[in-house]
Short mmCIF file of C-alpha atoms in Angstrom, two decimals:
data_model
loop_
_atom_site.label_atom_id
_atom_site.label_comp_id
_atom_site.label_asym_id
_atom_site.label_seq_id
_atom_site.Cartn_x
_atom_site.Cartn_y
_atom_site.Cartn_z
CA UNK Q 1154 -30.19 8.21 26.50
CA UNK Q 1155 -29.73 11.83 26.14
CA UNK Q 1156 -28.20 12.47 22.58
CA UNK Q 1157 -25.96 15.14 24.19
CA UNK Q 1158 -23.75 12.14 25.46
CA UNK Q 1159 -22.85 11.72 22.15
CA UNK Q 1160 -22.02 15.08 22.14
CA UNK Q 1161 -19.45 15.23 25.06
CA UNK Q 1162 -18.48 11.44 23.17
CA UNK Q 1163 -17.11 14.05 20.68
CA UNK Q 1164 -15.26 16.09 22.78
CA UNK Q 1165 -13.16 13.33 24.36
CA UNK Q 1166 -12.41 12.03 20.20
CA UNK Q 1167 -11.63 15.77 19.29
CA UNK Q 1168 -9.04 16.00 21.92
CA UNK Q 1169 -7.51 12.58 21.90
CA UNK Q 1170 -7.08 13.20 18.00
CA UNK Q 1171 -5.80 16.53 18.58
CA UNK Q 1172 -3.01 15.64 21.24
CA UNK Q 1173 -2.07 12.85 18.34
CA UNK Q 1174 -1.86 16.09 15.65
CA UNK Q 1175 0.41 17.50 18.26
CA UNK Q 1176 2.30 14.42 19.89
CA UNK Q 1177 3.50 12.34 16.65
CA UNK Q 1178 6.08 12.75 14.88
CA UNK Q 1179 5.13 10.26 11.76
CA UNK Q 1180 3.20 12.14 9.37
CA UNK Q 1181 0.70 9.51 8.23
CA UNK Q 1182 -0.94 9.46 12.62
CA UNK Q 1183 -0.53 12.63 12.75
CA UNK Q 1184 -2.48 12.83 9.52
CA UNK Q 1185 -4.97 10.37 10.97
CA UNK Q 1186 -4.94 12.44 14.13
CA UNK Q 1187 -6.72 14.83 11.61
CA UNK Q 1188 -9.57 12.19 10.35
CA UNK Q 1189 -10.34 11.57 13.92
CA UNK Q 1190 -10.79 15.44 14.60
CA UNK Q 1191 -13.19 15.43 11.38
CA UNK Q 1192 -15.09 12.56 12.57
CA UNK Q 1193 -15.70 14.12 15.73
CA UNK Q 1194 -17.44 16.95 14.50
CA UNK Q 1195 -19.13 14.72 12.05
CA UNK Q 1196 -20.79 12.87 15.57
CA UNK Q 1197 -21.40 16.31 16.93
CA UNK Q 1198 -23.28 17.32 14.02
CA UNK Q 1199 -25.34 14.20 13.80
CA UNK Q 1200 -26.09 14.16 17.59
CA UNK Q 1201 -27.47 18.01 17.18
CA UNK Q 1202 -29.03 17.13 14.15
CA UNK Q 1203 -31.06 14.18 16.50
CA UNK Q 1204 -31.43 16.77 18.90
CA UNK Q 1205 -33.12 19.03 17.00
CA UNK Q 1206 -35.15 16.16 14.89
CA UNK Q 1207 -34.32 17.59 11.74
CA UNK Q 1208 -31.79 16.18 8.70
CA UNK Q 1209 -29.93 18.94 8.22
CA UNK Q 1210 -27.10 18.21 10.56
CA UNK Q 1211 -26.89 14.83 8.83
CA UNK Q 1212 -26.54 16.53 5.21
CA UNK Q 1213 -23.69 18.50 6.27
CA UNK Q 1214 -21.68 15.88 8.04
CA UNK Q 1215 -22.34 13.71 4.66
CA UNK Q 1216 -20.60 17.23 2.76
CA UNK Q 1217 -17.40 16.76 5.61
CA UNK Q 1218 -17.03 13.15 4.75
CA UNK Q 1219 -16.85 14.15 0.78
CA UNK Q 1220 -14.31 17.44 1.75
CA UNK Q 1221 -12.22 14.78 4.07
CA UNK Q 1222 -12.08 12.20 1.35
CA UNK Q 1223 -10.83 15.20 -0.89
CA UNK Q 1224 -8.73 16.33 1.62
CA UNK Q 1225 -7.18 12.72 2.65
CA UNK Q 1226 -6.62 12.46 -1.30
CA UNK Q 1227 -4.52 15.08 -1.50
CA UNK Q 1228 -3.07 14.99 2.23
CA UNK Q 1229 -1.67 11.92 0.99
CA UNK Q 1230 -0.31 12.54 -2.54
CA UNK Q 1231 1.60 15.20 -0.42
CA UNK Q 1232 3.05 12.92 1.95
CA UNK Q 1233 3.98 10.50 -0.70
CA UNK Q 1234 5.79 13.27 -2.55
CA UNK Q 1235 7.53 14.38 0.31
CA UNK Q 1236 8.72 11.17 1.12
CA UNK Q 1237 10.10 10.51 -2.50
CA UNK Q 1238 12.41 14.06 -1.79
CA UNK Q 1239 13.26 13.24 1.40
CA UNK Q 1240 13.13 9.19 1.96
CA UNK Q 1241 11.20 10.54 5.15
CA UNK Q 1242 8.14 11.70 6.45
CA UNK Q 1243 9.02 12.58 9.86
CA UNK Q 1244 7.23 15.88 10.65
CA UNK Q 1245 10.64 17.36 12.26
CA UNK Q 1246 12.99 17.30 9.38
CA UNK Q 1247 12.33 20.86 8.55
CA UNK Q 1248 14.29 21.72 11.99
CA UNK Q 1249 17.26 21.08 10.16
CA UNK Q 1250 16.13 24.50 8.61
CA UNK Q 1251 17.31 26.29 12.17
CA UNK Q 1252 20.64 28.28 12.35
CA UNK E 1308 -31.66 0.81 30.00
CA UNK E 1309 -30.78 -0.26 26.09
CA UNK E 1310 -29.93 2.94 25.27
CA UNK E 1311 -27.30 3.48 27.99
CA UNK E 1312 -25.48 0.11 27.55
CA UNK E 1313 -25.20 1.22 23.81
CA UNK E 1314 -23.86 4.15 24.23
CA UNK E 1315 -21.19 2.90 26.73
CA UNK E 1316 -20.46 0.15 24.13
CA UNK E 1317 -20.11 2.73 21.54
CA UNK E 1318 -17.70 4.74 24.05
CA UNK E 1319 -15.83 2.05 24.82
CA UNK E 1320 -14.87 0.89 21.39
CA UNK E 1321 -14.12 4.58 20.16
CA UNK E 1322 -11.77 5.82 23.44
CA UNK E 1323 -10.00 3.17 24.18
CA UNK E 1324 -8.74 2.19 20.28
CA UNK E 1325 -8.38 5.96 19.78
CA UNK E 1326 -5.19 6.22 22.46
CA UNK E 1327 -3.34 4.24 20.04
CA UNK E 1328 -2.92 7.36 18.12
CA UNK E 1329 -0.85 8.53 21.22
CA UNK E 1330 0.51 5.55 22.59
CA UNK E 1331 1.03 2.51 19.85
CA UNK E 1332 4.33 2.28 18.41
CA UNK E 1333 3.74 1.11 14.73
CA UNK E 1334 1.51 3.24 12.19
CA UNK E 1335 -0.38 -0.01 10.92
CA UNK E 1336 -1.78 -0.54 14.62
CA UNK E 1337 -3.08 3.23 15.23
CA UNK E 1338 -4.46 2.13 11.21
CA UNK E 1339 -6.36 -0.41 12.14
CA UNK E 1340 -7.22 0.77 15.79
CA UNK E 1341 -8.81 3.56 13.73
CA UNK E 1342 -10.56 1.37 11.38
CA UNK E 1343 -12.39 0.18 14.57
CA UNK E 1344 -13.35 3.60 15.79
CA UNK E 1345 -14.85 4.41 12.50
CA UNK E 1346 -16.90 1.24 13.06
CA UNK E 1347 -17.98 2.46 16.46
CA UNK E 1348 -18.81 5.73 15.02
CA UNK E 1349 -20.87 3.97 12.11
CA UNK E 1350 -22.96 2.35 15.18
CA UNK E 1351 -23.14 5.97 16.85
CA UNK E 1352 -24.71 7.16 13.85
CA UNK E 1353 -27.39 4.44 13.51
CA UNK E 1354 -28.42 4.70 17.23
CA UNK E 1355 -28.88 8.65 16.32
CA UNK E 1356 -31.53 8.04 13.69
CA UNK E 1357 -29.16 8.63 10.61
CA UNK E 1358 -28.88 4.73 9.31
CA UNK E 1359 -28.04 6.44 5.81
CA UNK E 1360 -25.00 8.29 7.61
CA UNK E 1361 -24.05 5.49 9.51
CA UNK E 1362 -23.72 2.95 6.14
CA UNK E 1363 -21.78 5.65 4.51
CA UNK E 1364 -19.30 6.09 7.49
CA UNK E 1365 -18.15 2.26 7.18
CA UNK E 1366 -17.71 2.39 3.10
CA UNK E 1367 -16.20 5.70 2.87
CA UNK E 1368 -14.25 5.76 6.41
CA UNK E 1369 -13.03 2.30 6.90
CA UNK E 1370 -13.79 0.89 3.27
CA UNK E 1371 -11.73 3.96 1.29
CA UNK E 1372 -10.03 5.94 3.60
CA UNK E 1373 -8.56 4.17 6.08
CA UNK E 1374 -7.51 1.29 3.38
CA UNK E 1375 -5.85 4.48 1.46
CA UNK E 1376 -4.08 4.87 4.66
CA UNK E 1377 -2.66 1.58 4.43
CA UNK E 1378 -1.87 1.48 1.07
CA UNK E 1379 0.68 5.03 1.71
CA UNK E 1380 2.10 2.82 4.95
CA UNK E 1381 3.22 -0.05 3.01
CA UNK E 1382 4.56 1.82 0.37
CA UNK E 1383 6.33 4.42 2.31
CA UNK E 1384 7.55 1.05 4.40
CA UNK E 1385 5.71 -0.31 7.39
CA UNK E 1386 8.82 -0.35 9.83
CA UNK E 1387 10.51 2.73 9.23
CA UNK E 1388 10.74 3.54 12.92
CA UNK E 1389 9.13 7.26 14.51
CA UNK E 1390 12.00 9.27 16.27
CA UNK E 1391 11.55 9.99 19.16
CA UNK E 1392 14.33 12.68 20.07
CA UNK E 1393 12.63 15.85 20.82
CA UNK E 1394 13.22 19.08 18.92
CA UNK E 1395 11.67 21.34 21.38
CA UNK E 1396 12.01 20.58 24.79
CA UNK E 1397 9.15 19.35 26.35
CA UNK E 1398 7.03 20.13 23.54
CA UNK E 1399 5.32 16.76 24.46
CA UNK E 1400 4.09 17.74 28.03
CA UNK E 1401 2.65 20.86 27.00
CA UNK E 1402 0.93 19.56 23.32
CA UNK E 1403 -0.90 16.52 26.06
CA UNK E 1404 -1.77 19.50 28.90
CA UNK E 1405 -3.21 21.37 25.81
CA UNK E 1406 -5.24 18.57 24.27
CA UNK E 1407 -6.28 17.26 27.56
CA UNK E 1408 -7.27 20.81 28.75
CA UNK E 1409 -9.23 21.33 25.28
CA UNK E 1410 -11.11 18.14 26.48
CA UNK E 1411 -11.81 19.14 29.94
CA UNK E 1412 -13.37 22.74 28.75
CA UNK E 1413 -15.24 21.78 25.74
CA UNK E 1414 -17.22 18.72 28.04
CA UNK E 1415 -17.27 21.42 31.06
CA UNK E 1416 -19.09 23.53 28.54
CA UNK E 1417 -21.08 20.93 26.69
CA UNK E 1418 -22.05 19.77 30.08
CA UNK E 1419 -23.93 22.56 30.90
CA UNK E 1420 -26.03 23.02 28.04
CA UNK E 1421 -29.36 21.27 28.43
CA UNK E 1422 -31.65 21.25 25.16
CA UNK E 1423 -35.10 19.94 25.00
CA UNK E 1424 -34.40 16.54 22.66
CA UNK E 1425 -37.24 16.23 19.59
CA UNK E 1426 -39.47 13.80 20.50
CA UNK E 1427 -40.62 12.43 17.16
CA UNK E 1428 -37.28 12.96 14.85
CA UNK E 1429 -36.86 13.02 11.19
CA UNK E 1430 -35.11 9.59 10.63
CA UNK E 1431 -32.14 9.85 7.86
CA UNK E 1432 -33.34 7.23 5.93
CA UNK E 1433 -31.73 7.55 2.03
CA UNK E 1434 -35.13 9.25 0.38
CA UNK E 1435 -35.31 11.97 3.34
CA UNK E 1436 -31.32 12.82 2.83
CA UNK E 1437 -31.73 12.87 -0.91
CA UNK E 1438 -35.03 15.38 -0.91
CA UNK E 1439 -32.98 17.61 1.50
CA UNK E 1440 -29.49 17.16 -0.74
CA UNK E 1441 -31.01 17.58 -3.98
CA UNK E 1442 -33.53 20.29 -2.84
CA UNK E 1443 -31.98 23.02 -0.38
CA UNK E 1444 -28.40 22.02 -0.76
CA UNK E 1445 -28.14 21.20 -4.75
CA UNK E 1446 -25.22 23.98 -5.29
CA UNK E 1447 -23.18 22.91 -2.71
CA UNK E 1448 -23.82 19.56 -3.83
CA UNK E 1449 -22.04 20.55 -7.38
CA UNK E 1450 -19.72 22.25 -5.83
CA UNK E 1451 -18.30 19.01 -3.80
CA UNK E 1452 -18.61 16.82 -7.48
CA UNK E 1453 -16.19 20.08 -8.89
CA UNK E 1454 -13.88 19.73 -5.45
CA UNK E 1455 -14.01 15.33 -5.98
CA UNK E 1456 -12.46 16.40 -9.36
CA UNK E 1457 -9.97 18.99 -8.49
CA UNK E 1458 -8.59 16.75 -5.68
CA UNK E 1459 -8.22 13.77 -8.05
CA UNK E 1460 -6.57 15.49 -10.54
CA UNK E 1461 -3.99 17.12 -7.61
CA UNK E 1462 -3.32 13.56 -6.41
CA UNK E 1463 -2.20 12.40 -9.81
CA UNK E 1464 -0.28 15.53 -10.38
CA UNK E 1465 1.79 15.53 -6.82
CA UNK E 1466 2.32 11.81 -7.31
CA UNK E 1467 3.26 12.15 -11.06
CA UNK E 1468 7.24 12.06 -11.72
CA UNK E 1469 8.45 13.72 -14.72
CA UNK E 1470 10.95 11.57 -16.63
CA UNK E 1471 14.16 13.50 -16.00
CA UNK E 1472 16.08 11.54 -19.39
CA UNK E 1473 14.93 10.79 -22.67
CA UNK E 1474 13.93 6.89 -22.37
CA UNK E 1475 16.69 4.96 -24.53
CA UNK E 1476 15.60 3.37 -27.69
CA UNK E 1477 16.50 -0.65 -28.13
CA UNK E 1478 19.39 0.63 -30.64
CA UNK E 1479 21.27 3.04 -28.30
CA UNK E 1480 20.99 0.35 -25.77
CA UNK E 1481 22.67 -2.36 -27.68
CA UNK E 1482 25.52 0.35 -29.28
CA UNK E 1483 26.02 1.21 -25.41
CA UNK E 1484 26.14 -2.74 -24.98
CA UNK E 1485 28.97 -2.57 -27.52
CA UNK E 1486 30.73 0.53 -26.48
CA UNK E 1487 30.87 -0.97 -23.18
CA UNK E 1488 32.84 -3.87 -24.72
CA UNK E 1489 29.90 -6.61 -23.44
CA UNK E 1490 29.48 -9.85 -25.05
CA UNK E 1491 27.05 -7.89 -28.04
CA UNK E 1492 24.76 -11.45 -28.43
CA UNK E 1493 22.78 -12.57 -25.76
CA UNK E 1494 24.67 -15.30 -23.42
CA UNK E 1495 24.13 -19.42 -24.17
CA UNK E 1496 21.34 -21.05 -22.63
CA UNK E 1497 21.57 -23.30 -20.39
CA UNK E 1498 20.15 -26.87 -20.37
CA UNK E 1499 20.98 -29.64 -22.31
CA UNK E 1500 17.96 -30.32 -24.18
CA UNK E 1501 18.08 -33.92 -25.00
CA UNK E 1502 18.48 -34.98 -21.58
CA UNK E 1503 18.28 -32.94 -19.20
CA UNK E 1504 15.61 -29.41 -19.93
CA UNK E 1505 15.99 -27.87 -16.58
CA UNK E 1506 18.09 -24.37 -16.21
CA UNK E 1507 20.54 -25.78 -13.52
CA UNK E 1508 22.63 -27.50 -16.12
CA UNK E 1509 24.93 -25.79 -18.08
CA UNK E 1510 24.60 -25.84 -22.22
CA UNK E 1511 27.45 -27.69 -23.87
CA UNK E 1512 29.72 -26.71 -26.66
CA UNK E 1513 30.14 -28.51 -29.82
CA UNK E 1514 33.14 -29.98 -28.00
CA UNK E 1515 31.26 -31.05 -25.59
CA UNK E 1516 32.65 -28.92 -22.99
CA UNK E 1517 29.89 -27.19 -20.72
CA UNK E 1518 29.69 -23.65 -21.00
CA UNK E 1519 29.86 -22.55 -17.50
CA UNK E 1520 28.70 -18.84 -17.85
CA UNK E 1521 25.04 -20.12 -19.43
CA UNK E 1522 23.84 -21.12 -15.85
CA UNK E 1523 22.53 -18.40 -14.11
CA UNK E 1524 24.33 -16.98 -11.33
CA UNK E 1525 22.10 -17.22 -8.81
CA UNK E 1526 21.69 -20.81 -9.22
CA UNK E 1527 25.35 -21.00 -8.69
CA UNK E 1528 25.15 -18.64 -5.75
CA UNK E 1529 22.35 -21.32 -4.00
CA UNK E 1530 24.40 -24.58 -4.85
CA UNK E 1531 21.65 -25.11 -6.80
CA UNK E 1532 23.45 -26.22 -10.32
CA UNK E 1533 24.32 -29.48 -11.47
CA UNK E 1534 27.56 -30.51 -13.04
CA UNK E 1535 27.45 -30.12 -16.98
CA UNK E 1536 29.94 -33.47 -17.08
CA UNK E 1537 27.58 -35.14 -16.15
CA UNK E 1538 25.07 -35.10 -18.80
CA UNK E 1539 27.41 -34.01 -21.55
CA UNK E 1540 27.44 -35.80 -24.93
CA UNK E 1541 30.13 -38.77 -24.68
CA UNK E 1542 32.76 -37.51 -27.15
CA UNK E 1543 35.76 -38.64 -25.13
CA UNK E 1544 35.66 -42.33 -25.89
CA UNK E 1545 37.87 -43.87 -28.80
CA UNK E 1546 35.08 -44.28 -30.92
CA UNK E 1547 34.67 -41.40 -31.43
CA UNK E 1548 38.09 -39.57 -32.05
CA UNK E 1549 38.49 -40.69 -35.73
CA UNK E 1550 35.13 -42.08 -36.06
CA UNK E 1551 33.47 -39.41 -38.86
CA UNK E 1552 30.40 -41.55 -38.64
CA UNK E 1553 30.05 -40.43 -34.80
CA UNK E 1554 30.98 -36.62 -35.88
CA UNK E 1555 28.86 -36.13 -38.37
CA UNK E 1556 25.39 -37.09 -36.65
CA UNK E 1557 26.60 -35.11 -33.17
CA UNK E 1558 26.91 -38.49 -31.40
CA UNK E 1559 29.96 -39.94 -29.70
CA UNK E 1560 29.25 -43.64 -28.61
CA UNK E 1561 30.69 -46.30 -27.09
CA UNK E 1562 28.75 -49.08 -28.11
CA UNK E 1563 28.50 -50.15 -31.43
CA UNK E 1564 24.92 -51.25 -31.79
CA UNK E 1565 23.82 -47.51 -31.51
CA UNK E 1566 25.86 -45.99 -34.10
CA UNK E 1567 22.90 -46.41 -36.16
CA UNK E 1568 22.13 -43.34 -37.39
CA UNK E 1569 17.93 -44.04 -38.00
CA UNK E 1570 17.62 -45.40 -34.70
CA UNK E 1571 15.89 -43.13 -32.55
CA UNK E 1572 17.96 -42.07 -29.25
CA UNK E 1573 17.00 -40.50 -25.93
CA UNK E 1574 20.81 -39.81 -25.11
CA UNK E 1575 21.29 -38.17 -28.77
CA UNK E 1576 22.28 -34.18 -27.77
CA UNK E 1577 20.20 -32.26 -29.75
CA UNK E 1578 22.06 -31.52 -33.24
CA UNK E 1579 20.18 -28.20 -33.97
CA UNK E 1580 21.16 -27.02 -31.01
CA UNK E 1581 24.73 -27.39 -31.39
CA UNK E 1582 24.42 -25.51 -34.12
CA UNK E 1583 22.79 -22.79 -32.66
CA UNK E 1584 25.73 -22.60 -30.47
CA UNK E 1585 28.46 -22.65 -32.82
CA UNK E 1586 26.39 -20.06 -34.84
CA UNK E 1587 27.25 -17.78 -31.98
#
């Protein structure tokens, strides 16, 4: 099986999690719309790094999985915060900004 | 042959649980729908000749992160229901044409390329990742350990809520107990200890009368309580109402025979504890 499969397997991930970013209003999918963006890259990189036969592309999907841990860390300290000022974490509520 | 049925597996079991992101109603489905793409991922990674990869995809992905995930649902509450009024009008249609385009030209171009595959590959086995980690990539390496740290400290520092009142001593809470006007003591237990140790009977006074407000209230609330009458000390029978034998050791009975003040009672009310009570 050509590893570029995997590649286009990517694609499809990368666009399903970013019509979730854009479709949900619920902060936590929207926030896991994200992950599954990341992790789609993450198979791109491996599949090139197969591809090319070399580790490299392996390393640096192993340094997105430690920045996305990071980032869910904090992503999610947010969200709690947020939710403690606002008993919500609807995405929308800052229309109630608009004139 | 193998190689095609696993990578229509692994499709399978990343697309179709990934559409609950768009589709599923409650957070802790897409959650766990997710959990299961991660898995499928992990199996994507081992078929690409990164087994090191594909083990640390299942403990980070769905062993920390996605059980983080959870974690935030259930304690931001599991069924708050997602609105779904729209703020901009048909913002919906156009984010799904977007995404969906975004698919369609990223495989379109993907599709095209054709690159010769590496015939023998470097397998990501932990020893080969580590000698390229530690070797080429040692700086950025530090610089992740410095970003773990930063982000840990900024979770506990968003989560942290400063106290907003100085926290009340024991002795400003008991002089607000008695500003208030409150009962300043704490309020009789209940149970009649000689007979009867449970907390859905009420304690009796050195009358004999039970003391209503020493059963808890929600006991009362369940029809859960038991009458105090009923296990109260006898101290309403002639023998009793001049009898200073009776009233000295605590005991008003009846019969005779067990006026005896040695002998040893199971119906005697506890005399200590009558005292307590009146100490009060």
């Amino acid at each position: 099986m050509d590893p570029i499969n995997f590649v286009i397997l990517a694609c499809v991930l990368f666009a399903i999690g970013a019509a979730a970013v854009l479709v949900r209003r619920n902060a936590i999918i929207a926030f896991m719309g994200v992950e599954l963006m990341l992790n789609a890259a993450n198979l791109a990189l491996v599949a090139f790094s197969r591809i090319h036969g070399q580790v490299d592309g392996q390393v640096m999907a192993f340094f997105v999985m430690v920045v996305a841990a990071a980032e869910v860390v904090v992503g999610l300290a947010i969200i709690i915060a947020v939710f403690r000022a606002r008993q919500t974490i609807s995405l929308d509520e800052p229309a109630e900004l608009k004139g | 042959m193998v190689d095609t049925v696993i990578f229509w597996v692994i499709a399978a079991i990343t697309v179709i649980p990934a559409f609950s992101l768009i589709f599923a109603r409650k957070a802790v489905y897409v959650a766990m729908s997710i959990v299961l793409v991660m898995v499928g991922l992990a199996a994507a990674y081992i078929t690409l000749d990164a087994p090191f990869l594909g083990v640390v995809q299942i403990v980070v992905y769905t062993g920390a992160v996605m059980m983080l995930f959870l974690f935030v649902l259930m304690l931001v509450g599991v069924d708050r229901r997602e609105d779904m009024k729209e703020t901009l009008t048909g913002q919906r249609w156009i984010a799904l044409f977007g995404a969906g385009g975004l698919g369609a030209f990223l495989i379109a171009m993907v599709a095209r390329v054709s690159l010769p595959v590496a015939e023998e590959p470097l397998v990501g086995e932990p020893d080969v990742i580590a000698g390229v980690l530690f070797e080429r990539y040692v700086l950025v390496m530090e610089v992740l350990g410095f970003l773990l740290i930063t982000a840990a400290v900024g979770a506990l520092v968003l989560t942290h809520v400063p106290r907003l009142k100085p926290r009340k001593t024991q002795l400003e809470v008991q002089r607000d107990r008695v500003r208030v006007g409150a009962d300043p003591v704490n309020k009789v237990f209940p149970g009649v200890y000689a007979r009867h140790n449970a907390l859905d009977v009420p304690a009796l006074d050195p009358q004999g009368e039970p003391i209503e407000q020493s059963v808890s209230r929600v006991l009362k609330v369940r029809n859960q309580t038991q009458e105090g009458a009923h296990f109260r000390a006898r101290l309403d029978d002639p023998s009793r109402a001049g009898g200073s034998d009776a009233e000295h050791s605590g005991r008003g009975l009846s019969d005779p025979e067990r006026l005896d003040p040695d002998r040893l009672d199971p119906d005697r009310p506890d005399p200590e504890g009558s005292d307590r009570e009146e100490g009060r």
